[in-house]
Short mmCIF file of C-alpha atoms and ligand atoms in Angstrom, two decimals:
data_model
loop_
_atom_site.label_atom_id
_atom_site.label_comp_id
_atom_site.label_asym_id
_atom_site.label_seq_id
_atom_site.Cartn_x
_atom_site.Cartn_y
_atom_site.Cartn_z
CA MET A 14 6.94 27.77 28.38
CA ASN A 15 4.55 25.97 27.20
CA VAL A 16 5.02 24.67 23.86
CA LEU A 17 2.07 22.66 21.11
CA TYR A 18 4.49 20.30 19.18
CA ALA A 19 1.58 19.40 15.48
CA THR A 20 2.95 16.50 13.57
CA SER A 21 1.07 13.83 11.34
CA GLU A 22 3.37 11.59 12.93
CA ALA A 23 5.67 10.15 15.57
CA ALA A 24 7.68 7.60 16.54
CA PRO A 25 7.53 5.20 18.41
CA LEU A 26 3.35 4.69 17.46
CA ILE A 27 3.74 5.87 13.81
CA LYS A 28 6.18 6.43 11.26
CA THR A 29 7.15 6.71 7.54
CA GLY A 30 10.58 8.95 7.46
CA GLY A 31 12.46 11.50 9.82
CA LEU A 32 10.34 13.82 10.92
CA ALA A 33 8.68 10.43 13.14
CA ASP A 34 11.39 10.21 14.89
CA VAL A 35 12.67 13.76 15.54
CA SER A 36 8.65 13.91 16.62
CA GLY A 37 9.91 11.44 19.14
CA ALA A 38 12.46 13.05 19.97
CA LEU A 39 12.41 16.56 19.69
CA PRO A 40 10.04 17.05 22.80
CA ALA A 41 10.96 14.68 25.10
CA ALA A 42 14.47 16.18 24.69
CA LEU A 43 12.86 19.99 25.36
CA ARG A 44 10.93 18.56 28.04
CA LYS A 45 13.83 17.12 30.06
CA ILE A 46 15.94 21.37 29.41
CA GLY A 47 12.52 22.36 31.92
CA ILE A 48 9.51 23.49 28.28
CA ASP A 49 6.57 22.14 29.01
CA CYS A 50 5.83 20.52 25.07
CA ARG A 51 2.71 18.29 24.35
CA VAL A 52 2.58 16.11 20.69
CA LEU A 53 -0.42 16.35 18.36
CA ILE A 54 -1.16 13.82 16.38
CA PRO A 55 -3.92 12.12 14.81
CA GLY A 56 -5.41 9.21 15.87
CA TYR A 57 -4.44 6.63 13.37
CA PRO A 58 -5.24 3.22 14.29
CA ALA A 59 -1.65 2.53 14.33
CA VAL A 60 -1.82 5.20 16.87
CA MET A 61 -5.12 4.62 18.98
CA TYR A 62 -3.96 0.46 19.25
CA LYS A 63 -0.31 1.80 21.13
CA LEU A 64 -2.08 4.28 23.86
CA GLU A 65 -1.50 3.67 27.01
CA ALA A 66 -4.30 5.43 29.21
CA THR A 67 -6.89 7.87 27.42
CA ARG A 68 -9.00 10.51 28.51
CA GLN A 69 -11.58 12.39 26.39
CA ILE A 70 -10.86 16.01 27.34
CA ALA A 71 -12.71 17.82 24.09
CA ARG A 72 -15.30 17.46 21.41
CA PHE A 73 -15.43 19.19 18.53
CA ASP A 74 -19.17 19.72 16.85
CA ASN A 75 -17.73 22.44 13.92
CA PHE A 76 -16.17 19.48 12.10
CA LEU A 77 -17.62 18.72 8.82
CA ASP A 78 -16.35 16.52 6.56
CA ALA A 79 -15.35 16.25 3.06
CA GLU A 80 -18.14 15.39 1.49
CA GLY A 81 -19.91 18.21 3.85
CA LYS A 82 -21.67 16.46 6.37
CA PRO A 83 -20.63 16.78 9.86
CA LEU A 84 -18.20 15.06 11.58
CA ALA A 85 -17.06 13.24 14.51
CA ALA A 86 -14.04 13.92 16.40
CA ARG A 87 -12.56 14.83 20.05
CA LEU A 88 -9.49 14.82 21.99
CA LEU A 89 -8.07 12.34 24.08
CA LEU A 90 -5.00 12.95 26.75
CA SER A 91 -2.40 9.92 26.72
CA SER A 92 1.14 10.09 26.73
CA MET A 93 4.22 8.94 24.19
CA PRO A 94 4.51 5.06 25.26
CA GLY A 95 6.78 4.78 27.38
CA SER A 96 8.29 8.74 28.17
CA GLU A 97 6.10 10.98 29.85
CA THR A 98 5.48 13.46 26.95
CA PRO A 99 1.44 14.57 27.23
CA LEU A 100 -0.14 13.56 23.82
CA TYR A 101 -3.02 14.97 22.21
CA VAL A 102 -4.14 12.17 20.28
CA LEU A 103 -7.49 14.26 17.45
CA ASP A 104 -9.43 11.02 17.24
CA ALA A 105 -11.69 11.52 13.97
CA PRO A 106 -12.55 8.09 13.25
CA SER A 107 -13.45 9.34 9.34
CA ALA A 108 -10.62 10.99 9.07
CA PHE A 109 -8.18 9.03 10.62
CA ALA A 110 -9.60 5.49 10.31
CA ARG A 111 -7.89 3.96 7.85
CA THR A 112 -6.03 0.27 6.83
CA GLY A 113 -3.45 1.87 4.62
CA GLY A 114 -0.80 4.24 6.20
CA PRO A 115 -1.00 7.97 7.76
CA TYR A 116 -0.96 9.59 3.97
CA GLN A 117 -1.57 6.44 1.17
CA ASP A 118 -3.90 4.05 1.32
CA SER A 119 -2.25 0.20 0.94
CA ASP A 120 -1.41 0.67 -2.92
CA GLY A 121 0.55 3.57 -1.99
CA LEU A 122 -2.08 5.64 -3.67
CA ASP A 123 -2.99 9.79 -1.33
CA TYR A 124 -5.83 9.26 0.04
CA LEU A 125 -7.97 11.71 -1.63
CA ASP A 126 -9.05 13.65 0.72
CA ASN A 127 -5.58 14.51 2.20
CA ALA A 128 -5.42 18.12 2.13
CA HIS A 129 -9.41 18.07 4.20
CA ARG A 130 -7.58 15.38 6.53
CA PHE A 131 -4.48 17.29 7.39
CA ALA A 132 -6.56 20.74 7.23
CA LEU A 133 -8.60 19.25 10.23
CA LEU A 134 -5.42 18.22 11.71
CA SER A 135 -4.07 22.29 11.70
CA GLN A 136 -7.11 23.37 11.97
CA VAL A 137 -7.84 21.94 15.91
CA ALA A 138 -3.26 22.40 16.07
CA ALA A 139 -4.41 25.95 15.55
CA LEU A 140 -7.52 26.12 17.77
CA LEU A 141 -5.26 24.02 21.06
CA ALA A 142 -2.82 27.56 19.92
CA GLY A 143 -5.76 30.04 20.27
CA ALA A 144 -7.69 31.40 22.92
CA ASP A 145 -11.00 29.43 22.25
CA SER A 146 -8.98 26.68 23.64
CA PRO A 147 -11.42 23.85 24.96
CA VAL A 148 -8.02 22.16 26.93
CA ASP A 149 -6.29 24.39 29.64
CA TRP A 150 -3.12 24.09 29.10
CA GLN A 151 -1.97 27.32 26.68
CA PRO A 152 0.59 26.87 24.54
CA ASP A 153 3.57 30.08 24.58
CA ILE A 154 4.82 27.97 20.94
CA LEU A 155 2.34 26.69 18.05
CA HIS A 156 5.76 24.63 16.90
CA CYS A 157 4.53 23.29 13.00
CA ASN A 158 6.02 20.69 10.78
CA ASP A 159 6.32 19.90 6.92
CA TRP A 160 2.31 20.61 4.74
CA GLN A 161 0.06 18.79 7.12
CA THR A 162 0.57 20.63 10.05
CA GLY A 163 1.07 24.44 7.56
CA LEU A 164 -2.40 25.82 7.42
CA ALA A 165 -2.05 25.82 11.15
CA PRO A 166 0.07 29.10 11.21
CA ALA A 167 -2.65 30.61 9.04
CA TYR A 168 -5.09 29.58 10.90
CA LEU A 169 -3.36 30.64 14.14
CA ARG A 170 -2.32 33.72 12.57
CA LEU A 171 -6.15 34.69 10.84
CA SER A 172 -7.66 34.06 14.20
CA GLY A 173 -6.04 37.27 15.28
CA SER A 174 -3.60 34.97 18.11
CA THR A 175 -0.77 36.30 19.19
CA THR A 176 0.42 33.13 19.54
CA PRO A 177 3.97 32.85 17.48
CA SER A 178 4.00 29.57 15.54
CA VAL A 179 7.17 28.01 14.49
CA MET A 180 7.37 25.86 10.94
CA THR A 181 9.82 23.25 10.60
CA ILE A 182 10.40 21.99 7.10
CA HIS A 183 11.72 18.41 7.01
CA ASN A 184 12.07 18.19 3.17
CA LEU A 185 10.33 20.69 0.36
CA ALA A 186 9.69 19.09 -1.93
CA TYR A 187 7.17 17.19 0.02
CA GLN A 188 4.53 20.91 -0.39
CA GLY A 189 0.67 20.09 0.16
CA ILE A 190 0.10 21.25 -2.85
CA PHE A 191 -4.58 20.60 -3.99
CA PRO A 192 -6.28 22.64 -6.38
CA PRO A 193 -7.30 25.83 -5.30
CA GLU A 194 -11.51 24.66 -4.81
CA THR A 195 -9.32 23.33 -1.42
CA LEU A 196 -9.50 26.78 0.63
CA ALA A 197 -13.32 26.62 1.29
CA GLU A 198 -12.60 22.90 2.46
CA SER A 199 -10.61 24.21 4.30
CA ASN A 200 -11.84 26.96 5.78
CA LEU A 201 -10.25 29.56 5.21
CA PRO A 202 -10.52 32.91 3.97
CA ALA A 203 -10.52 34.38 0.09
CA SER A 204 -8.53 36.30 1.17
CA SER A 205 -5.03 34.20 2.22
CA PHE A 206 -5.73 33.10 -1.11
CA SER A 207 -2.44 35.11 -3.27
CA ILE A 208 0.91 35.44 -3.31
CA GLU A 209 1.29 37.32 0.06
CA GLY A 210 -0.63 33.94 1.87
CA ALA A 211 -1.17 30.16 0.87
CA GLU A 212 -1.35 30.74 -2.84
CA TYR A 213 0.98 28.66 -5.09
CA TYR A 214 1.21 29.32 -8.85
CA GLY A 215 -2.64 28.88 -8.60
CA ASN A 216 -2.86 26.63 -6.40
CA LEU A 217 -3.61 25.71 -2.77
CA SER A 218 -0.23 24.76 -0.76
CA PHE A 219 -0.27 24.14 2.38
CA LEU A 220 3.20 23.91 3.22
CA LYS A 221 3.80 27.05 1.95
CA ALA A 222 0.82 28.27 4.17
CA GLY A 223 2.79 27.79 6.48
CA LEU A 224 6.30 29.93 5.55
CA TYR A 225 3.99 32.67 5.26
CA TYR A 226 2.53 32.75 8.53
CA ALA A 227 4.43 31.18 10.79
CA ASN A 228 6.89 33.63 12.93
CA HIS A 229 9.17 31.51 12.62
CA ILE A 230 10.59 28.89 9.53
CA THR A 231 13.69 26.68 10.61
CA THR A 232 14.95 23.37 8.64
CA VAL A 233 16.93 20.51 10.26
CA SER A 234 20.07 21.17 9.47
CA PRO A 235 22.16 24.79 8.61
CA THR A 236 23.11 23.76 4.78
CA TYR A 237 19.88 22.92 4.28
CA ALA A 238 18.77 26.63 5.09
CA TRP A 239 21.04 27.75 3.21
CA GLU A 240 20.44 25.54 0.09
CA ILE A 241 16.81 26.02 0.28
CA GLN A 242 16.91 29.72 -1.26
CA GLN A 243 18.28 29.04 -4.22
CA PRO A 244 17.18 26.49 -6.71
CA PRO A 245 17.28 23.78 -7.47
CA LEU A 246 16.42 22.94 -4.07
CA GLY A 247 14.38 25.47 -3.71
CA MET A 248 11.92 24.18 -4.81
CA GLY A 249 10.33 27.38 -6.12
CA MET A 250 9.53 28.69 -2.26
CA GLN A 251 13.04 30.05 -2.68
CA GLY A 252 11.41 33.59 -3.47
CA LEU A 253 9.99 33.42 -0.43
CA LEU A 254 12.55 31.64 1.96
CA THR A 255 15.19 34.41 0.75
CA SER A 256 13.19 37.11 1.63
CA ARG A 257 12.38 35.56 4.92
CA GLN A 258 15.69 34.50 5.48
CA HIS A 259 16.29 36.69 8.60
CA GLN A 260 13.02 33.87 10.53
CA LEU A 261 14.65 31.44 9.24
CA SER A 262 17.29 28.85 10.50
CA GLY A 263 18.71 25.87 10.09
CA ILE A 264 18.65 23.51 13.17
CA LEU A 265 20.89 20.17 13.13
CA ASN A 266 18.40 16.83 14.23
CA GLY A 267 19.54 15.25 16.72
CA ILE A 268 19.39 10.99 17.51
CA ASP A 269 17.83 9.38 19.47
CA THR A 270 20.52 8.29 21.43
CA ASN A 271 18.91 4.98 23.78
CA GLU A 272 16.70 3.47 20.45
CA TRP A 273 20.48 4.20 18.67
CA ASN A 274 23.14 2.62 20.82
CA PRO A 275 25.41 -0.12 19.79
CA ALA A 276 26.15 -0.87 23.47
CA SER A 277 22.75 -2.11 24.36
CA ASP A 278 20.59 -2.13 21.27
CA PRO A 279 18.22 -5.05 21.90
CA HIS A 280 17.77 -6.05 17.78
CA LEU A 281 21.35 -6.79 18.13
CA PRO A 282 23.26 -10.41 17.62
CA CYS A 283 25.47 -8.72 20.21
CA GLU A 284 26.30 -5.70 21.31
CA PHE A 285 30.11 -3.68 21.28
CA ASN A 286 30.94 0.20 21.99
CA ALA A 287 33.86 2.38 20.82
CA ARG A 288 36.32 1.12 23.03
CA ALA A 289 36.20 -2.92 21.82
CA LEU A 290 37.99 -1.09 18.76
CA GLY A 291 40.82 -1.17 20.67
CA GLY A 292 40.47 -4.47 20.96
CA ASN A 293 39.38 -7.53 18.79
CA ASN A 294 36.32 -5.82 17.80
CA ARG A 295 34.33 -8.93 18.40
CA GLY A 296 31.37 -7.35 18.67
CA LYS A 297 31.43 -5.44 15.86
CA LYS A 298 32.46 -8.79 13.74
CA LEU A 299 29.85 -11.02 15.08
CA CYS A 300 27.51 -8.44 13.61
CA LYS A 301 28.97 -8.71 10.67
CA LEU A 302 28.96 -12.15 10.28
CA LYS A 303 25.03 -12.72 11.61
CA LEU A 304 23.66 -10.09 9.26
CA GLN A 305 25.88 -11.69 6.43
CA GLU A 306 23.99 -15.23 7.05
CA GLU A 307 20.13 -13.56 8.04
CA LEU A 308 20.58 -11.85 4.28
CA GLY A 309 21.68 -14.88 2.58
CA LEU A 310 24.98 -13.23 2.04
CA GLU A 311 28.74 -15.38 1.73
CA PRO A 312 30.21 -14.93 5.36
CA LEU A 313 33.61 -13.37 4.67
CA ALA A 314 34.41 -11.86 7.64
CA ASP A 315 37.18 -9.29 5.90
CA ALA A 316 34.77 -8.42 2.33
CA PRO A 317 33.77 -4.28 2.74
CA LEU A 318 30.44 -4.77 3.61
CA PHE A 319 28.04 -1.57 2.23
CA GLY A 320 24.72 -0.67 4.02
CA MET A 321 22.50 1.11 2.59
CA ILE A 322 19.09 1.89 3.67
CA ALA A 323 16.57 4.78 1.97
CA ARG A 324 12.97 5.05 1.05
CA MET A 325 13.73 4.15 -2.14
CA THR A 326 12.53 7.18 -4.22
CA HIS A 327 14.96 9.11 -6.65
CA GLN A 328 16.02 11.78 -4.11
CA LYS A 329 17.96 8.44 -2.74
CA GLY A 330 19.60 8.73 -5.45
CA LEU A 331 20.43 4.91 -5.66
CA ASP A 332 21.42 5.04 -9.35
CA LEU A 333 24.41 6.35 -8.52
CA VAL A 334 24.38 2.85 -5.91
CA LEU A 335 23.32 0.83 -9.12
CA ALA A 336 25.81 2.70 -10.64
CA VAL A 337 28.60 1.36 -8.53
CA ALA A 338 27.47 -1.39 -7.51
CA ASP A 339 29.22 -4.01 -10.35
CA GLY A 340 32.50 -1.98 -9.01
CA ILE A 341 32.06 -2.01 -5.59
CA ILE A 342 31.98 -6.93 -5.97
CA ASP A 343 33.72 -6.27 -8.67
CA ARG A 344 36.06 -5.29 -5.61
CA GLY A 345 34.70 -8.01 -3.14
CA GLY A 346 32.31 -6.14 -1.41
CA GLN A 347 29.36 -6.52 0.10
CA ILE A 348 25.72 -4.61 -0.53
CA ALA A 349 23.04 -4.67 2.05
CA LEU A 350 19.96 -2.50 0.54
CA LEU A 351 17.29 -2.53 2.46
CA GLY A 352 13.49 -0.65 1.50
CA THR A 353 10.33 0.01 0.11
CA GLY A 354 8.86 2.75 -2.84
CA GLU A 355 9.18 3.49 -6.16
CA LYS A 356 8.03 -0.13 -8.23
CA SER A 357 10.98 0.99 -10.85
CA ILE A 358 13.84 1.65 -8.27
CA GLU A 359 12.79 -1.84 -6.26
CA ALA A 360 13.32 -3.42 -9.39
CA ALA A 361 15.90 -2.05 -10.45
CA VAL A 362 17.29 -3.32 -7.31
CA LEU A 363 16.24 -6.47 -7.47
CA ALA A 364 18.18 -7.17 -10.84
CA LEU A 365 20.83 -6.19 -9.64
CA VAL A 366 20.80 -8.89 -6.01
CA ALA A 367 20.03 -11.80 -8.91
CA ARG A 368 23.25 -10.32 -11.22
CA HIS A 369 25.09 -11.05 -7.99
CA PRO A 370 23.22 -13.73 -5.71
CA GLY A 371 25.72 -14.02 -2.32
CA LYS A 372 27.22 -10.02 -2.69
CA VAL A 373 24.24 -8.25 -2.72
CA ALA A 374 20.90 -8.37 -0.65
CA SER A 375 17.68 -6.80 -0.04
CA LEU A 376 14.89 -6.97 1.77
CA ILE A 377 12.26 -5.21 0.00
CA GLY A 378 10.34 -3.46 2.98
CA TYR A 379 10.43 -2.19 5.97
CA ASP A 380 11.90 -3.41 8.99
CA GLU A 381 13.10 -1.59 11.84
CA GLY A 382 14.98 -4.11 13.23
CA LEU A 383 17.25 -4.60 10.20
CA SER A 384 17.36 -0.89 10.25
CA HIS A 385 19.82 -1.64 12.90
CA ARG A 386 21.83 -4.88 12.38
CA ILE A 387 22.49 -3.40 8.92
CA GLU A 388 23.73 -0.47 10.68
CA ALA A 389 25.84 -2.84 12.71
CA GLY A 390 26.75 -5.45 10.29
CA SER A 391 28.49 -2.59 7.89
CA ASP A 392 31.19 -1.58 7.19
CA LEU A 393 30.71 0.82 5.21
CA PHE A 394 27.35 3.10 5.05
CA LEU A 395 25.85 4.14 1.64
CA MET A 396 24.49 7.61 1.22
CA PRO A 397 25.11 9.46 -1.98
CA SER A 398 21.56 11.54 -1.67
CA LEU A 399 20.60 14.26 -4.47
CA PHE A 400 19.47 16.41 -1.57
CA GLU A 401 19.10 15.11 1.97
CA PRO A 402 17.24 17.87 4.39
CA CYS A 403 19.55 16.36 7.63
CA GLY A 404 19.40 12.86 7.08
CA LEU A 405 19.66 10.67 10.34
CA ASN A 406 20.89 6.99 8.72
CA GLN A 407 24.68 8.55 8.69
CA MET A 408 24.63 9.79 11.79
CA TYR A 409 23.38 6.34 12.99
CA SER A 410 26.36 5.26 11.23
CA LEU A 411 28.43 6.63 12.64
CA ARG A 412 27.32 5.50 16.01
CA TYR A 413 27.79 2.05 14.91
CA GLY A 414 31.22 2.62 13.07
CA SER A 415 30.00 1.57 9.89
CA VAL A 416 32.03 4.53 8.30
CA PRO A 417 29.82 6.82 5.52
CA ILE A 418 29.80 7.93 2.39
CA VAL A 419 27.62 11.06 1.58
CA HIS A 420 27.05 13.52 -1.22
CA ALA A 421 28.09 17.09 0.17
CA THR A 422 24.36 18.13 0.77
CA GLY A 423 21.99 19.15 3.65
CA GLY A 424 22.39 17.20 6.66
CA LEU A 425 25.36 15.09 5.32
CA ARG A 426 27.64 18.01 4.44
CA ASP A 427 27.23 19.03 8.46
CA THR A 428 28.01 15.42 9.88
CA VAL A 429 29.90 13.67 7.96
CA GLU A 430 33.82 15.24 8.14
CA ASP A 431 35.50 13.89 4.88
CA GLY A 432 38.45 11.88 5.60
CA VAL A 433 37.59 11.69 9.12
CA THR A 434 34.57 9.99 10.23
CA GLY A 435 33.32 9.63 6.62
CA PHE A 436 33.82 9.96 2.62
CA VAL A 437 32.19 13.28 0.98
CA PHE A 438 31.83 14.14 -2.66
CA ASN A 439 30.42 16.64 -4.30
CA GLN A 440 29.10 16.21 -7.29
CA PRO A 441 26.13 13.42 -7.86
CA THR A 442 27.60 11.09 -10.64
CA PRO A 443 28.63 8.01 -10.58
CA HIS A 444 31.90 8.98 -11.07
CA ALA A 445 32.20 11.15 -7.84
CA LEU A 446 31.16 8.75 -6.26
CA TRP A 447 33.09 5.75 -7.35
CA LEU A 448 35.64 7.92 -6.69
CA ALA A 449 34.77 8.00 -3.14
CA VAL A 450 34.00 4.09 -2.72
CA GLU A 451 37.95 3.96 -3.98
CA ARG A 452 38.74 6.12 -1.30
CA ALA A 453 37.54 4.07 1.14
CA LEU A 454 38.27 0.77 -0.22
CA ASP A 455 42.26 2.12 0.13
CA LEU A 456 41.78 2.92 3.55
CA TYR A 457 39.76 -0.11 4.41
CA ALA A 458 42.11 -2.16 3.68
CA GLN A 459 44.66 0.07 6.23
CA LYS A 460 43.07 -1.85 9.56
CA SER A 461 44.72 1.36 11.95
CA ALA A 462 43.33 4.04 10.07
CA TRP A 463 40.36 2.46 9.08
CA LYS A 464 39.99 1.60 13.09
CA THR A 465 40.68 4.91 14.01
CA LEU A 466 38.67 6.57 11.46
CA MET A 467 35.65 4.38 12.91
CA HIS A 468 36.83 5.31 16.87
CA THR A 469 36.39 8.96 16.06
CA GLY A 470 33.26 8.96 14.24
CA MET A 471 31.66 6.22 17.28
CA HIS A 472 32.42 9.55 19.71
CA ARG A 473 30.35 11.72 17.84
CA ASP A 474 28.73 13.91 19.37
CA PHE A 475 24.92 13.90 17.97
CA SER A 476 22.61 13.73 21.16
CA TRP A 477 19.26 15.14 21.21
CA GLU A 478 20.58 17.62 24.20
CA LYS A 479 22.13 20.59 21.67
CA SER A 480 19.46 21.46 19.17
CA ALA A 481 16.71 21.30 22.03
CA LEU A 482 19.13 24.20 23.69
CA ALA A 483 19.18 25.64 20.15
CA TYR A 484 15.10 25.47 20.24
CA GLN A 485 15.03 26.61 23.33
CA ALA A 486 16.85 29.41 22.45
CA LEU A 487 14.47 30.65 19.71
CA TYR A 488 11.19 29.89 21.73
CA ARG A 489 11.97 32.46 24.33
CA ASP A 490 12.49 34.85 21.09
CA LEU A 491 10.07 34.51 19.99
CA SER A 492 7.91 34.65 23.49
CA PRO A 493 10.16 36.62 25.62
CA ALA A 494 7.67 37.34 28.35
CA GLN A 495 8.42 33.17 29.23
CA THR A 496 11.56 31.42 30.26
P1 ADP B 24 13.47 10.96 5.49
O1 ADP B 24 13.42 11.33 6.70
O2 ADP B 24 14.07 11.33 3.67
O3 ADP B 24 12.93 8.63 4.79
P2 ADP B 24 16.01 10.31 6.96
O4 ADP B 24 17.40 9.50 7.02
O5 ADP B 24 16.04 11.79 7.39
O6 ADP B 24 15.35 10.13 5.82
O7 ADP B 24 14.87 8.75 7.75
C1 ADP B 24 14.90 7.64 7.64
C2 ADP B 24 14.29 6.95 9.21
O8 ADP B 24 13.82 5.87 8.05
C3 ADP B 24 15.53 6.04 9.64
O9 ADP B 24 14.89 6.18 10.63
C4 ADP B 24 15.74 5.02 9.01
O10 ADP B 24 16.30 3.76 9.23
C5 ADP B 24 14.09 4.45 8.57
N1 ADP B 24 13.94 3.93 7.37
C6 ADP B 24 13.73 4.45 6.18
N2 ADP B 24 13.87 2.59 5.29
C7 ADP B 24 13.23 2.57 6.50
C8 ADP B 24 13.63 0.56 6.34
N3 ADP B 24 12.92 0.13 4.82
N4 ADP B 24 12.92 -0.41 6.93
C9 ADP B 24 13.50 0.22 8.51
N5 ADP B 24 13.47 1.63 8.61
C10 ADP B 24 13.64 2.76 7.73
#
């Protein structure tokens, strides 16, 4: 079974969110169970810089840039750093060699030619999966991810290819919607601009194209697969998703248990594991003390320390956290926040820190190492997302003995068990979050019950193996001739 996994980001090469974690880990997990899964990614500078040995395997002469001029593009073959997973890199400097991030410039503004950039990625993905591929490796399945590769199933189907495609929704809030003129420059036929196609309320939606033309749709948790079939989380796509409910499944993401292992994590000042909880639990305690030191929090061993790591967007429920923060401090707690995103949220977080020096600390920015140290050093982890397709941080938290407090939505509902591994609240309101925080603080005061909670969470298995088997079963259904 050969699978081409097309993605716009993959850890450790380039990451803005959970899609990168999945793209970094799932292909490797699929390869472990005998699937020849290969990744296709754009050659952003961050990617080109990190590649080890590369070899040019194709040149593309037919693509045009956003102004209609011929565009230099080639395909390189390399491998994911530190792994055997083959990596196809689309090296098209005019589209991808930019100084900012993968989607936005350094001021946080979307690149004006994003439609063109990701139509190009999608066209190359479809080309590699079709009969006219310039590469001597033929996928049995094309697996696409989010709007950036959403046009690929459309190109593939409209080219007459019978290679099945899978479209995975990592977050339905990002739909890749562009004005109707984008259709022509994307090389899609006019006939595809319809309700039965890529059109979405008069515009072109890359994601909708994928949802319409792919043979199967997956999303990253069973609960989210259900939630997106109705408003509000269907975000306008609920009709299409409901009509395709028999080709829609939710497969829970796993986590990279090597990268996220408190017993061998190089980012931590000290290692620890679940067994040590039975003893003096020195490792986790030291991680907490060092985190307090690093962030300028008071070095109080018994103060319940709440961690939070999130893109600072409305989705992540920072408003709720801001609303209960004073209550947490009043009860002797501390808060450590890491994230970057919307300026107004960042400003509100900084104002909270200024109100509670030594008790609330934040780092506005992206810091991989600190994200590990917050997971390790916190006693509790806040994840009150309004919606959360899967969420990874709550699984990292469970593994690191940082008890999660989560809103019952999407993957949060599927991974945290109320009163058994964490605390789950039903309504995304400050009051409901506060009641969950109070329950957590009451239990935190009971040392042995708290240890049991941590222990149970640390033993939950969220490795990729289980998810990889579910994808394998799906691929087999779609391409029964292959095993
Ligand atoms: P999403 O994909 O919506 O951002 P997830 O929980 O699925 O949310 O994944 C987010 C990933 O990005 C996690 O690995 C998380 O630790 C990481 N992350 C988010 N913000 C930061 C940050 N500021 N610094 C370091 N890592 C971050």
